[in-house]
Every structure is written in C-alpha cells, then in structure tokens.
Coordinates of C-alpha atoms in Angstrom, one line a residue:
M5 CA -48.4 111.7 -92.4
L6 CA -48.3 109.8 -89.4
D7 CA -44.6 108.7 -89.8
E8 CA -43.6 112.2 -90.8
L9 CA -45.2 113.9 -87.7
F10 CA -43.5 111.5 -84.8
L11 CA -40.1 111.4 -86.8
N12 CA -40.2 115.4 -86.8
S13 CA -40.8 115.3 -83.1
M14 CA -37.9 112.5 -82.6
Q15 CA -34.8 113.9 -83.3
S16 CA -32.2 113.6 -80.7
F17 CA -33.0 116.7 -78.2
D18 CA -29.6 119.2 -78.3
F19 CA -29.8 120.3 -74.8
D20 CA -26.8 122.8 -75.1
T21 CA -28.2 124.5 -78.5
E22 CA -31.7 124.3 -77.1
I23 CA -30.6 126.2 -73.6
E24 CA -28.6 128.6 -76.0
K25 CA -31.8 129.5 -77.7
A26 CA -33.8 130.0 -74.6
K27 CA -31.1 132.3 -73.1
S28 CA -31.2 134.6 -75.9
V29 CA -35.0 135.3 -74.6
K30 CA -34.9 138.8 -73.4
T31 CA -37.1 138.8 -69.6
A32 CA -36.8 140.5 -66.5
A33 CA -36.3 137.1 -64.7
A34 CA -33.2 135.7 -63.9
E35 CA -31.2 133.5 -66.7
S36 CA -31.4 129.9 -64.3
Y37 CA -32.2 129.0 -61.1
V38 CA -31.1 126.1 -59.0
A39 CA -32.9 125.6 -55.6
V40 CA -30.6 123.3 -53.9
P41 CA -27.1 123.3 -55.8
I42 CA -24.9 120.3 -54.9
A43 CA -21.1 120.3 -55.0
A44 CA -19.5 117.7 -57.4
G45 CA -18.7 114.6 -55.3
G46 CA -21.4 115.7 -52.3
S47 CA -24.8 114.9 -51.1
V48 CA -27.9 116.5 -48.9
A49 CA -30.4 115.1 -47.2
S50 CA -33.3 117.0 -49.3
A51 CA -33.7 119.2 -52.1
A52 CA -36.8 121.0 -52.2
L53 CA -38.2 124.1 -54.7
E54 CA -41.0 125.9 -53.9
L55 CA -42.0 129.5 -56.1
T56 CA -45.1 131.4 -56.8
S57 CA -44.8 133.3 -59.8
G58 CA -41.3 134.4 -61.9
E59 CA -40.0 133.8 -65.3
Y60 CA -36.8 131.5 -65.5
N61 CA -35.1 130.2 -68.7
R62 CA -33.9 127.2 -66.5
L63 CA -35.3 126.3 -63.4
S64 CA -33.9 123.5 -61.3
A65 CA -35.0 121.9 -58.1
T66 CA -31.1 120.3 -57.7
A67 CA -28.2 119.8 -59.8
V68 CA -24.4 119.4 -59.4
A69 CA -22.6 122.9 -59.2
G70 CA -20.8 124.0 -62.2
G71 CA -22.5 121.3 -64.1
S72 CA -20.1 118.3 -64.0
G73 CA -19.3 115.3 -61.8
S74 CA -21.6 113.6 -59.6
A75 CA -23.6 114.1 -56.7
A76 CA -26.8 112.4 -54.1
V77 CA -29.4 113.5 -52.3
T78 CA -30.3 110.8 -49.5
G79 CA -34.2 111.9 -49.3
N80 CA -36.6 113.2 -51.0
V81 CA -36.6 115.9 -53.8
T82 CA -39.9 118.0 -54.3
A83 CA -41.2 121.0 -56.4
V84 CA -44.3 123.1 -55.3
L85 CA -44.8 125.6 -58.2
N86 CA -47.6 128.0 -58.8
G87 CA -47.9 130.5 -61.8
V88 CA -44.2 129.9 -62.7
K89 CA -43.0 130.2 -66.1
A90 CA -39.9 128.7 -67.2
N91 CA -38.2 127.6 -70.7
F92 CA -36.7 124.1 -69.2
L93 CA -37.9 122.6 -65.8
F94 CA -35.8 120.4 -64.5
L95 CA -35.7 118.5 -60.7
T96 CA -32.9 116.3 -60.2
N97 CA -30.0 117.7 -62.9
D98 CA -29.8 119.8 -65.4
A99 CA -27.1 119.2 -67.5
P100 CA -25.9 116.4 -69.2
S101 CA -22.5 115.7 -67.8
S102 CA -23.2 115.8 -64.4
K103 CA -25.3 113.4 -62.5
V104 CA -28.0 113.6 -59.1
T105 CA -29.0 110.0 -57.6
V106 CA -31.8 110.8 -55.7
N107 CA -32.3 107.9 -52.9
G108 CA -35.8 108.8 -52.2
S109 CA -39.1 110.2 -54.4
V110 CA -39.2 112.7 -56.8
T111 CA -42.6 114.9 -56.8
L112 CA -43.8 117.9 -58.7
N113 CA -46.9 119.5 -57.5
D114 CA -47.5 122.9 -60.6
T115 CA -50.1 124.7 -60.6
D116 CA -50.7 126.9 -63.9
G117 CA -47.2 127.0 -64.9
V118 CA -46.0 127.8 -68.3
Y119 CA -43.0 125.8 -69.6
S120 CA -41.3 124.7 -72.9
A121 CA -40.1 121.3 -71.6
V122 CA -40.6 119.5 -68.4
F123 CA -37.8 116.8 -67.4
V124 CA -39.1 115.6 -64.0
G125 CA -36.3 112.8 -63.9
G126 CA -33.2 115.3 -65.0
I127 CA -31.4 114.5 -68.1
N128 CA -28.9 111.9 -69.4
A129 CA -26.7 110.3 -66.4
S130 CA -29.5 111.2 -63.4
G131 CA -29.9 108.7 -61.1
A132 CA -32.7 106.7 -60.2
A133 CA -35.5 108.0 -58.2
V134 CA -35.7 104.8 -55.8
N135 CA -39.2 105.3 -54.3
G136 CA -40.6 106.6 -57.5
V137 CA -41.7 109.8 -59.5
N138 CA -45.0 111.7 -58.7
V139 CA -46.2 114.5 -60.6
T140 CA -49.7 116.5 -60.0
L141 CA -50.1 119.0 -62.9
T142 CA -53.1 121.9 -62.5
G143 CA -53.9 124.1 -65.1
T144 CA -50.5 123.8 -66.6
T145 CA -49.3 124.3 -69.9
V146 CA -46.4 122.5 -71.4
T147 CA -45.9 123.5 -75.1
S148 CA -42.9 121.2 -76.6
A149 CA -41.9 118.3 -74.7
F150 CA -43.1 116.3 -71.0
Y151 CA -41.1 113.2 -69.9
G152 CA -42.2 112.1 -66.6
N153 CA -38.9 110.5 -65.8
G154 CA -36.3 113.0 -67.6
M155 CA -33.8 111.8 -70.0
S156 CA -32.3 109.5 -67.6
S157 CA -29.9 106.2 -67.8
N158 CA -31.9 105.2 -64.8
A159 CA -35.1 106.0 -63.9
A160 CA -37.7 105.9 -61.4
A161 CA -38.9 102.8 -59.6
A162 CA -42.7 103.7 -60.0
T163 CA -44.3 106.8 -61.8
S164 CA -47.8 108.3 -61.1
L165 CA -48.8 111.1 -62.9
K166 CA -52.0 113.2 -62.7
F167 CA -52.8 116.1 -65.4
T168 CA -56.1 118.1 -64.6
G169 CA -56.8 120.9 -67.3
V170 CA -53.4 120.5 -68.6
T171 CA -52.6 122.2 -72.3
A172 CA -49.9 120.0 -73.8
G173 CA -48.2 120.5 -77.4
G174 CA -45.6 118.5 -78.7
Y175 CA -45.1 114.8 -76.9
V176 CA -46.1 113.6 -73.8
F177 CA -43.8 110.3 -72.5
A178 CA -44.6 109.1 -68.8
G179 CA -41.6 106.9 -69.2
A180 CA -37.5 108.1 -69.9
G181 CA -36.5 109.4 -73.1
S182 CA -32.9 108.9 -74.7
Y183 CA -30.8 108.5 -77.8
N184 CA -28.1 106.3 -78.0
F185 CA -28.6 105.0 -74.2
A186 CA -31.0 102.7 -72.4
T187 CA -33.3 103.6 -69.9
V188 CA -35.2 101.3 -66.7
C189 CA -38.3 102.3 -65.4
G190 CA -40.7 100.8 -63.2
D191 CA -44.4 100.5 -63.3
I192 CA -46.7 103.9 -64.4
A193 CA -49.9 104.5 -63.8
F194 CA -51.0 108.1 -65.7
T195 CA -54.3 109.4 -65.4
I196 CA -55.1 112.5 -67.6
A197 CA -58.9 113.7 -66.2
S198 CA -59.1 117.2 -68.2
G199 CA -57.4 119.6 -70.7
T200 CA -56.6 120.1 -74.0
Y201 CA -53.9 117.7 -76.1
T202 CA -52.2 118.5 -79.2
A203 CA -48.8 116.5 -78.3
Q204 CA -48.4 113.1 -78.8
I205 CA -48.9 111.1 -76.1
F206 CA -47.0 107.6 -74.8
G207 CA -47.2 105.9 -71.5
G208 CA -44.1 104.1 -71.6
S209 CA -40.3 105.4 -72.9
R210 CA -39.0 106.8 -76.1
I211 CA -35.7 105.4 -77.1
A212 CA -33.9 106.5 -80.6
G213 CA -30.5 106.0 -81.8
D214 CA -28.0 106.1 -85.1
R215 CA -25.6 103.4 -84.5
N216 CA -24.9 99.5 -84.9
T217 CA -25.4 98.1 -81.6
G218 CA -29.4 98.0 -81.0
L219 CA -30.7 99.0 -77.1
T220 CA -33.9 98.6 -75.4
S221 CA -35.3 100.9 -73.2
Q222 CA -38.1 99.1 -70.3
V223 CA -40.9 99.9 -68.2
G224 CA -43.0 97.7 -66.3
T225 CA -46.6 97.7 -66.5
V226 CA -48.1 101.1 -67.6
T227 CA -51.8 102.0 -66.8
L228 CA -53.5 104.8 -68.8
N229 CA -56.6 106.7 -67.6
L230 CA -58.2 108.7 -70.0
N231 CA -61.1 110.1 -67.6
G232 CA -61.4 113.3 -69.8
G233 CA -59.8 116.1 -72.0
T234 CA -59.4 116.4 -76.0
F235 CA -57.0 114.8 -77.8
S236 CA -56.0 115.9 -81.6
N237 CA -53.1 113.8 -81.8
Y238 CA -52.3 110.0 -81.2
V239 CA -52.4 108.6 -78.0
F240 CA -50.3 105.3 -77.3
A241 CA -50.0 103.1 -74.0
G242 CA -47.0 101.8 -75.1
G243 CA -43.6 103.5 -75.4
C244 CA -41.5 104.8 -79.0
G245 CA -38.6 103.3 -80.5
V246 CA -37.1 105.4 -83.6
G247 CA -34.2 104.3 -85.6
Y248 CA -32.4 106.7 -87.9
G249 CA -29.3 107.0 -90.6
L250 CA -27.8 104.4 -92.3
F251 CA -26.5 101.7 -89.7
D252 CA -28.5 98.0 -90.1
G253 CA -26.6 96.3 -87.2
G254 CA -29.2 97.3 -84.4
T255 CA -32.9 98.0 -83.3
F256 CA -34.0 100.7 -80.8
T257 CA -36.7 99.5 -79.1
S258 CA -39.1 100.6 -76.1
Q259 CA -40.3 97.7 -74.2
V260 CA -43.1 97.7 -71.7
T261 CA -42.3 94.3 -69.5
G262 CA -45.6 93.7 -67.8
G263 CA -48.1 94.6 -69.8
T264 CA -50.7 97.8 -70.3
A265 CA -54.1 98.6 -69.4
V266 CA -56.1 101.4 -70.9
N267 CA -59.5 103.1 -69.5
L268 CA -61.3 105.2 -71.7
N269 CA -64.0 106.8 -69.2
G270 CA -64.7 110.4 -71.0
A271 CA -61.7 111.7 -73.2
V272 CA -62.6 113.0 -76.5
I273 CA -60.0 111.4 -78.7
N274 CA -60.3 113.1 -82.2
H275 CA -57.8 110.8 -83.7
E276 CA -56.2 107.1 -82.9
L277 CA -55.8 105.1 -79.7
Y278 CA -53.5 102.5 -79.4
A279 CA -52.8 99.8 -76.6
G280 CA -49.5 99.4 -77.9
G281 CA -46.6 101.3 -78.8
F282 CA -44.8 102.8 -81.6
G283 CA -42.2 101.5 -84.3
A284 CA -40.7 104.2 -86.5
A285 CA -37.7 104.4 -88.7
D286 CA -36.2 107.5 -90.5
P287 CA -37.8 106.3 -94.3
S288 CA -34.7 108.3 -96.0
Y289 CA -32.8 105.1 -94.7
T290 CA -34.2 101.4 -95.7
T291 CA -32.0 100.6 -93.0
A292 CA -32.8 102.2 -90.0
K293 CA -34.8 100.0 -87.2
G294 CA -37.2 101.2 -84.3
A295 CA -39.2 98.9 -82.4
A296 CA -42.1 98.7 -79.5
V297 CA -42.8 95.8 -78.0
V298 CA -45.2 95.0 -75.1
N299 CA -44.8 91.8 -73.2
Y300 CA -47.8 90.4 -71.3
G301 CA -50.6 91.7 -73.8
T302 CA -53.0 94.7 -73.5
A303 CA -56.3 95.3 -72.1
V304 CA -58.4 98.2 -73.1
T305 CA -62.1 99.0 -71.2
A306 CA -64.1 101.5 -73.0
K307 CA -67.0 103.2 -71.3
S308 CA -67.6 106.7 -72.2
G309 CA -66.3 109.5 -74.6
S310 CA -65.1 108.9 -78.0
V311 CA -62.1 107.8 -80.4
V312 CA -62.0 107.5 -83.9
N313 CA -59.8 104.3 -84.3
L314 CA -59.5 101.7 -81.1
Y315 CA -56.7 99.1 -81.3
G316 CA -55.4 96.5 -79.4
G317 CA -52.1 96.2 -80.8
G318 CA -49.5 99.1 -82.1
Y319 CA -48.0 100.8 -84.8
C320 CA -45.2 100.3 -86.8
S321 CA -43.5 102.2 -89.6
G322 CA -40.1 100.8 -88.9
E323 CA -38.9 97.3 -87.5
S324 CA -42.0 96.4 -85.7
S325 CA -44.4 97.0 -82.9
V326 CA -45.3 93.6 -81.2
V327 CA -48.0 92.8 -78.6
Y328 CA -47.0 89.3 -76.8
G329 CA -49.4 88.0 -74.8
G330 CA -52.7 88.9 -77.0
A331 CA -55.3 91.7 -76.8
N332 CA -58.3 92.3 -74.7
I333 CA -61.1 95.2 -75.4
T334 CA -64.1 95.3 -73.5
V335 CA -66.4 97.9 -75.0
S336 CA -69.1 98.1 -71.9
G337 CA -70.5 101.1 -72.2
L338 CA -71.3 102.7 -68.4
G339 CA -73.1 100.7 -65.8
F340 CA -76.1 101.5 -63.3
R341 CA -75.6 105.3 -62.0
Q342 CA -72.2 105.8 -63.6
G343 CA -73.3 108.3 -65.7
T344 CA -74.9 108.6 -69.1
T345 CA -72.1 110.1 -71.5
P346 CA -72.3 108.3 -74.8
L347 CA -69.2 106.1 -76.0
T348 CA -68.6 106.7 -79.5
I349 CA -65.9 104.9 -81.5
G350 CA -65.4 104.5 -85.5
T351 CA -63.7 101.4 -85.8
V352 CA -62.6 98.8 -83.1
Y353 CA -59.5 96.8 -84.3
G354 CA -58.1 93.6 -82.2
G355 CA -54.6 94.0 -83.6
G356 CA -52.4 96.9 -84.9
N357 CA -51.9 98.7 -87.8
G358 CA -48.8 99.6 -89.8
S359 CA -47.2 101.1 -92.9
G360 CA -44.0 103.0 -94.2
L361 CA -40.9 100.2 -94.4
A362 CA -42.3 97.8 -92.2
A363 CA -42.5 94.4 -93.7
A364 CA -45.8 92.5 -93.8
G365 CA -46.8 90.7 -90.1
S366 CA -44.3 93.3 -88.5
C367 CA -47.0 94.7 -86.5
L368 CA -48.0 91.8 -84.7
V369 CA -50.7 91.0 -81.8
D370 CA -49.4 87.5 -80.8
G371 CA -51.9 85.2 -78.5
G372 CA -55.1 86.6 -80.6
T373 CA -58.1 88.8 -79.7
T374 CA -61.0 89.4 -78.0
I375 CA -63.5 92.2 -78.0
T376 CA -66.3 92.5 -76.3
I377 CA -69.4 94.3 -77.0
G378 CA -71.6 95.4 -73.9
G379 CA -71.5 93.2 -71.0
N380 CA -73.2 95.5 -69.0
V381 CA -76.4 93.8 -67.1
L382 CA -78.1 97.5 -67.5
T383 CA -76.0 99.7 -69.7
A384 CA -76.9 103.4 -68.9
N385 CA -75.3 105.5 -71.7
V386 CA -75.8 105.0 -75.8
I387 CA -72.6 103.0 -77.3
T388 CA -72.4 103.6 -80.8
V389 CA -69.6 101.7 -83.0
K390 CA -69.3 101.7 -86.6
N391 CA -67.4 98.7 -87.1
V392 CA -65.4 95.6 -85.6
Y393 CA -62.4 93.8 -87.0
G394 CA -60.8 91.0 -85.0
G395 CA -57.5 91.7 -86.4
G396 CA -55.7 95.0 -87.8
N397 CA -55.7 97.3 -90.3
G398 CA -53.3 97.1 -93.3
A399 CA -51.1 94.2 -94.9
V400 CA -48.3 94.9 -92.7
S401 CA -50.7 94.2 -89.5
A402 CA -51.0 90.3 -88.2
V403 CA -53.0 88.7 -85.4
K404 CA -51.5 85.1 -84.2
G405 CA -54.0 82.9 -82.1
G406 CA -57.3 83.8 -83.5
S407 CA -59.8 86.1 -82.8
R408 CA -63.0 86.5 -80.7
I409 CA -66.3 89.0 -81.3
I410 CA -68.6 88.7 -78.1
F411 CA -71.9 90.8 -77.6
A412 CA -73.4 90.3 -74.5
G413 CA -75.6 92.2 -72.6
N414 CA -79.4 93.1 -72.4
F415 CA -80.4 95.9 -75.5
T416 CA -83.9 95.3 -76.0
G417 CA -87.2 97.5 -74.1
K418 CA -85.7 100.3 -72.6
N419 CA -82.4 99.5 -73.3
A420 CA -83.1 99.0 -77.2
D421 CA -81.3 102.4 -78.5
K422 CA -78.3 101.7 -76.3
L423 CA -76.3 99.9 -78.5
S424 CA -75.6 100.5 -82.1
V425 CA -73.0 98.8 -84.4
T426 CA -73.9 99.7 -87.8
G427 CA -71.0 98.7 -90.4
V428 CA -69.0 95.8 -90.6
V429 CA -67.9 93.2 -87.7
S430 CA -65.3 90.8 -89.3
G431 CA -63.5 88.2 -88.1
S432 CA -60.4 88.9 -89.8
G433 CA -58.5 92.2 -90.4
R434 CA -58.8 95.2 -92.7
N435 CA -56.9 96.3 -95.9
G436 CA -54.9 93.3 -95.9
G437 CA -54.8 92.3 -92.1
T438 CA -54.2 88.9 -91.4
V439 CA -55.8 86.2 -88.4
E440 CA -53.6 83.3 -88.2
G441 CA -56.1 80.9 -86.1
T442 CA -60.0 80.4 -85.8
S443 CA -62.0 83.3 -85.6
N444 CA -65.2 82.8 -83.5
L445 CA -68.4 85.1 -83.1
E446 CA -70.3 84.4 -79.8
F447 CA -73.0 85.9 -78.6
N448 CA -73.3 85.6 -74.4
D449 CA -76.4 86.5 -72.6
F450 CA -77.1 89.1 -75.6
Q451 CA -80.8 90.3 -76.3
G452 CA -80.8 93.2 -79.0
N453 CA -80.1 93.6 -82.6
V454 CA -77.2 93.7 -84.8
D455 CA -77.3 96.1 -87.6
A456 CA -73.6 95.5 -89.2
R457 CA -72.6 93.3 -91.8
I458 CA -71.0 90.0 -90.3
M459 CA -68.2 88.7 -92.0
N460 CA -65.2 86.4 -92.2
F461 CA -65.8 84.1 -89.2
D462 CA -65.0 80.1 -88.9
A463 CA -67.3 79.6 -86.0
V464 CA -70.5 80.9 -84.4
T465 CA -71.3 80.4 -80.7
A466 CA -74.8 81.4 -79.1
D467 CA -75.8 80.6 -75.4
G468 CA -79.2 79.8 -74.0
Y469 CA -79.5 83.2 -72.8
T470 CA -79.1 84.6 -76.4
E471 CA -81.8 86.5 -78.4
A472 CA -80.1 87.9 -81.2
A473 CA -81.6 89.8 -84.5
F474 CA -79.8 90.1 -87.5
T475 CA -81.2 93.2 -89.4
R476 CA -79.1 92.5 -92.3
A477 CA -78.8 89.4 -94.5
A478 CA -76.2 87.6 -93.5
D479 CA -73.3 85.5 -95.7
L480 CA -72.1 82.4 -93.2
S481 CA -71.0 80.3 -95.7
G482 CA -67.7 80.4 -94.2
V483 CA -68.7 79.1 -91.1
G484 CA -67.5 75.7 -90.4
R485 CA -69.4 75.1 -87.3
V486 CA -72.8 76.7 -85.3
N487 CA -72.7 75.7 -81.8
F488 CA -75.1 76.4 -79.1
N489 CA -73.7 76.3 -75.6
F490 CA -76.6 75.4 -73.4
S491 CA -74.9 73.7 -71.0
Q492 CA -75.4 76.4 -67.7
N493 CA -78.9 77.0 -68.7
E494 CA -82.2 76.8 -71.3
P495 CA -83.3 79.1 -73.8
I496 CA -85.2 82.1 -72.2
D497 CA -88.1 81.2 -74.1
G498 CA -88.8 78.0 -76.3
T499 CA -90.9 80.5 -78.9
A500 CA -88.1 83.3 -79.2
P501 CA -84.9 82.2 -81.4
V502 CA -81.6 82.2 -80.5
L503 CA -80.5 83.9 -83.4
E504 CA -83.1 85.3 -85.7
F505 CA -82.0 86.6 -89.4
A506 CA -84.7 89.2 -90.6
S507 CA -83.4 89.3 -94.2
G508 CA -82.0 85.8 -94.5
V509 CA -78.9 83.6 -93.8
A510 CA -76.7 81.5 -95.8
F511 CA -75.0 78.7 -94.8
S512 CA -72.6 76.3 -96.7
D513 CA -73.7 72.2 -96.9
T514 CA -70.6 71.6 -94.5
T515 CA -71.4 73.9 -91.6
E516 CA -72.1 71.6 -88.7
F517 CA -74.5 72.7 -86.1
T518 CA -73.5 71.4 -82.1
L519 CA -75.5 71.9 -79.1
E520 CA -74.5 71.2 -75.7
F521 CA -76.8 70.6 -72.7
Q522 CA -77.9 68.8 -69.7
A523 CA -79.7 66.4 -71.9
R524 CA -81.1 64.1 -68.8
A525 CA -82.8 67.1 -67.7
A526 CA -84.5 67.9 -70.6
K527 CA -88.2 69.3 -71.1
S528 CA -90.6 68.4 -73.6
G529 CA -90.7 71.2 -76.5
D530 CA -89.7 72.5 -79.4
Y531 CA -86.8 75.3 -79.2
T532 CA -85.9 77.4 -81.8
L533 CA -82.3 77.6 -82.4
I534 CA -82.0 79.6 -86.0
L535 CA -85.3 81.8 -87.5
S536 CA -84.7 83.2 -91.1
A537 CA -86.8 85.7 -92.7
D538 CA -85.9 83.9 -96.3
T539 CA -85.5 80.5 -97.3
L540 CA -83.7 78.2 -95.0
D541 CA -82.6 74.4 -96.5
L542 CA -80.1 72.7 -94.3
T543 CA -81.0 69.3 -95.3
G544 CA -78.2 67.1 -95.5
N545 CA -75.9 69.3 -92.8
S546 CA -74.2 67.4 -89.7
Y547 CA -75.4 67.9 -86.4
T548 CA -74.0 66.7 -82.9
L549 CA -75.8 66.6 -79.3
T550 CA -73.5 66.1 -76.5
D551 CA -74.9 66.1 -72.8
S552 CA -72.8 68.6 -71.0
L553 CA -72.7 67.2 -67.7
Y554 CA -71.7 63.4 -68.6
G555 CA -70.5 63.9 -71.8
D556 CA -72.7 61.7 -74.1
S557 CA -73.2 62.6 -77.2
F558 CA -75.7 61.8 -80.6
S559 CA -74.9 63.0 -84.1
A560 CA -77.0 62.6 -86.9
T561 CA -78.1 64.6 -90.3
L562 CA -80.5 66.9 -90.9
G563 CA -83.6 65.7 -92.1
D564 CA -82.5 61.9 -91.8
G565 CA -85.7 61.7 -89.6
S566 CA -83.1 60.1 -86.6
S567 CA -83.5 61.0 -83.0
W568 CA -81.6 60.3 -80.0
S569 CA -83.3 58.1 -77.3
Y570 CA -81.9 59.7 -73.9
Y571 CA -83.3 59.0 -70.5
G572 CA -86.8 59.1 -71.5
F573 CA -86.9 61.2 -74.6
D574 CA -86.2 61.3 -78.3
I575 CA -84.0 64.6 -78.9
S576 CA -83.1 66.0 -82.1
M577 CA -82.5 69.0 -84.5
Q578 CA -85.4 69.3 -87.2
Q579 CA -85.4 71.9 -89.8
S580 CA -89.5 73.2 -89.8
G581 CA -90.0 75.7 -92.5
N582 CA -87.3 78.2 -92.1
N583 CA -86.6 77.5 -88.9
L584 CA -83.9 75.2 -86.9
L585 CA -85.5 73.8 -83.9
L586 CA -84.1 71.6 -80.6
T587 CA -86.7 69.4 -80.7
C588 CA -87.3 67.2 -76.9
T589 CA -90.2 64.7 -77.1
A590 CA -91.2 62.3 -73.6
Q591 CA -91.5 59.0 -74.8
A592 CA -94.4 57.1 -73.9

C-alpha cells in the first residue's frame, strides 16, 4: 500500500496539462496574475506580491514576461497574502521554459489561503535564492502539493518553513522537486505547530526519473520539529528518490548530506515516522531504481505526542534507503515544568523498513543504533511504548555497527506510573531484520520496572545507581557478558538488587560476569548484583573484578571459594541462594 501511495503521487508533474486544466475552471477572477513581470534579459531590484482576497488560476510574485528567457531579481522576493485562492502559487518563476535568478531571499507569508499547489522556489530552471527561502503559513490549505524550494535546478542556500493551522493533502517537500534533473539545497528547518495533514511529509527533496544516467538531488542538514498537528500519512525527515520505466543504468537518489534531526513534541502521527528517506521504484519494472541517502546520521528526540511506528532509518522498496553515521533515538518524555502531554509510541525501531523490489540489506543503517528510553531526572508525563527493536523491520532491513538499548531515569515512587514498556525489547530486528555487531542492553542510573520480554542481546550493562526490576521471566542465555560498571559510583543501597528478576532469569554456562569499581576504596559489605525469584545456579561461571582507577584485575570462577586480596580487603563474587553478590570483607 505504501509503494502504491507514493508512486501514484510521484509521477512527473506536467505543468502545461495542469495549467490548461486550471484555465478551464470558471471563476470571476483573473485567469493569472504576475505582480512583477520582468522582460527577458532584464532585472529588477526586488519583487513584491501583496493581496487580500481574490481568486486566481496562476499567481506569481515575479516571472519572465512572455514565459521564455532569463531575468534576475538583484534583491528580495516577498509575498504577503491573506485569504487568497489560487490553483497555482509561484514566487520566482511560473514557466518551465524561463528562468528567474534571485540574488536575495524569497519570503512567503500566507494567512488563510487556499491553493492546489505551491512552488515557493518556482519551477524548473529557476535560479537560486542566495539568502534562502522563508515561509510562514497560518491557516493555509494546500490540497495537492507543496515544494519549499519549488521544482528548481538550483534551490535555496537555506530554508525555513513554519506551518501553523495548515491543512495539507497530497505531499509536502521542504526541499525541491525534479524529474530527470538534479537539485541542490542548503540546510532546512521545518517546524509544524498545528494543523491537519493527510499529505506525505518530507524534510528533504524529491527526485524522479526514467533514464539510464542516474542523478542525485541534495540538501544540507534537515531539522524537523513536530510540535503539534494531526498526521494520517507517512512522515519522513529525509527525501524521496523514485525510478521509473525499463532503464537500468541509473539510480535517482535524494540525499541529505548533513544528517537529520527530528523532534516529536506534541504531534499526533496516526502513521509512521522515519528519520531517514524513501527509496522507491516503479513495481511494473524490475530495473527501475530509486534511492534515499542520509549522511552523518539521524537523531530523534521524542518528548510528547504519539506515533504508530518510529524508525531511526528510512523506507525502501526500490534501490535502497541508507543512513551513514548511525541512528540515535531518545524517548525522553517531558522534563520538569515542560507539561504533562503523554508520549505514546507503538514500536521503536533503530533501523529502517523495507519491502517490494528492494534486495536484502538495502534498507541500511550503517554506524549502529542507540535507543534511550527515559533519561530525565524527573519525567513529567507518561511514556508508553509497546516494543523496542535495536534493528529494523523486515528482511530488507539491516544495521551495521551493533545496537544499544538504554534505560535511564527514575521511575519509582511518584514516578512509578510514568513509564510503560510492555511488549518486546530486542537487540535485533523484527521480521527478519538483522543487526551486525554487538547488541547491548544498558541501564544507566535507572530505577523502575521493565515489563517487557527481553531477547536477542549479546551483553548487559548496569551502573551502581541502577535498580531495575524485570516483571517477566527473562531468557538471557544468549548473553555472553553481564557487566556491572561501578567505576563512578557504588550501588545505591547494599540491600537493593541492581537487577531483580521477579519471575526468574536464565543465563548460559558461558556467560561471564564482570565488575568495575574503585577497589582501593572498597567498603565492607555485601552488594546484591542479581536477585532471582526462581532458581539461579551460576556455579562454574567465570567472573572478573577490575579496579577502574588503576586497572588491576582478578579473575575466578563462581563457587571456587577464591577471593581477591587487594589493599586490605578480600573481594569476590559469590552466589548466595538465588542472589549474585559482590562481597567485600576487611582483612584482620
């Protein structure tokens, strides 16, 4: 369904056909209006479009008179519109056979306008807006398409988009769009405060084509702030590359060169959110290639709102969707005095998602994934997450560089009901998704319950401030090492377990237990590292104790009766009943 939705909307935009359709619409308004027409070969210092109400088929701030040739604006292009209706809104150029170069900036401020399609940067050969594109839409309706940089071969140096109360259908690209030609944009900042969006949302650019020579459209960094609004379609921080037809010599790639950053802080996304982009191909032809690339990684911070599925990578059904530099997702919730709006996420994936024509592993996050659940000293809202996967979804997805899933923060006492993770927490992918490298489960200053089923981890790490209680039986037989890192602290309470398994836990005979602490500053006492409600037999498992400050270490086997004689103390790991203890005894 995703492929069909995208491919239906990504076909080449035939301006002549669409404009002729628009002309057939009978209105009492002018057929088209250009605020500042420029003679071919000429230039103007600036161009301004200011209108209150009115209905138009084509509406342009500036264009080449006659629709052919080149012209220039040496300064800025601005449009201030209120209550205007138009089928097409252009700011810098309204015909594919002409070119308007803007040496200044392009600024659009629209209130309560209604448009079929908006091309802020003009179309086709429109020149760059050297000082950037700035768009503020308030109460605006765009029914079919929005391009922050138009469909321009040279787009803006920087783009700022702010949407409040917008209603958008079809698709929205903060970057540029093109068919069989490449575009270049600078950094993009896209903030959505409120509104209703049935549109597919992209923070990057769209490129499509059907020829043998591949092309790449680029944007710099992308920052996508989802502060409000209701979304019923896919949301991507990256761009979209689409290949059509029988040609097999080229891939059409949409690239983000400086990484993406997504902030979910109030938006309600009744669909999927991707930090990467979308690579698609016409399913009618096995040779069609479309790709999306993000360099320097992706970062997602989720504080409030909701989303069905959250991905650190992208989606591909064509050539590929790749993130280089890893993916970092922080599900933090809101901090002190930041509000109480809940955060609800169905499934968090460190990797991406893929299907269709894509080959195995072509939906890739290269550089590893890190997912942090919690982290605030005091969490003010309720965080609800069903599942967490360090990898991606589907056999097409892959992660290289391992995965880390980290629990952090205090979720006890008055905060006990602030965190709920009830499904699966897995260091690998889902439905055949793979993770190459070590999968780590970590607890950093975490106090609270973990209600999920734990699976597919190579290592577990906990610090001395952790008191994690697992309510389900945990099968950790695949874990090669459990590390207690007390290098910066002692356990909170010598009687409270660091890791408590209320329904039991299973380790393998080869699981190694390690502990790092400032051994020369040891204090007499027993510290409970692991407590299991069911039978725990670790006799014969190896363990290693390390002085984190000086690097001295001691290795032994649980149950062999030996201890480390170190600076006036006998130090060892011991099993007592169903507990694993760190025992420090002062020497006489």
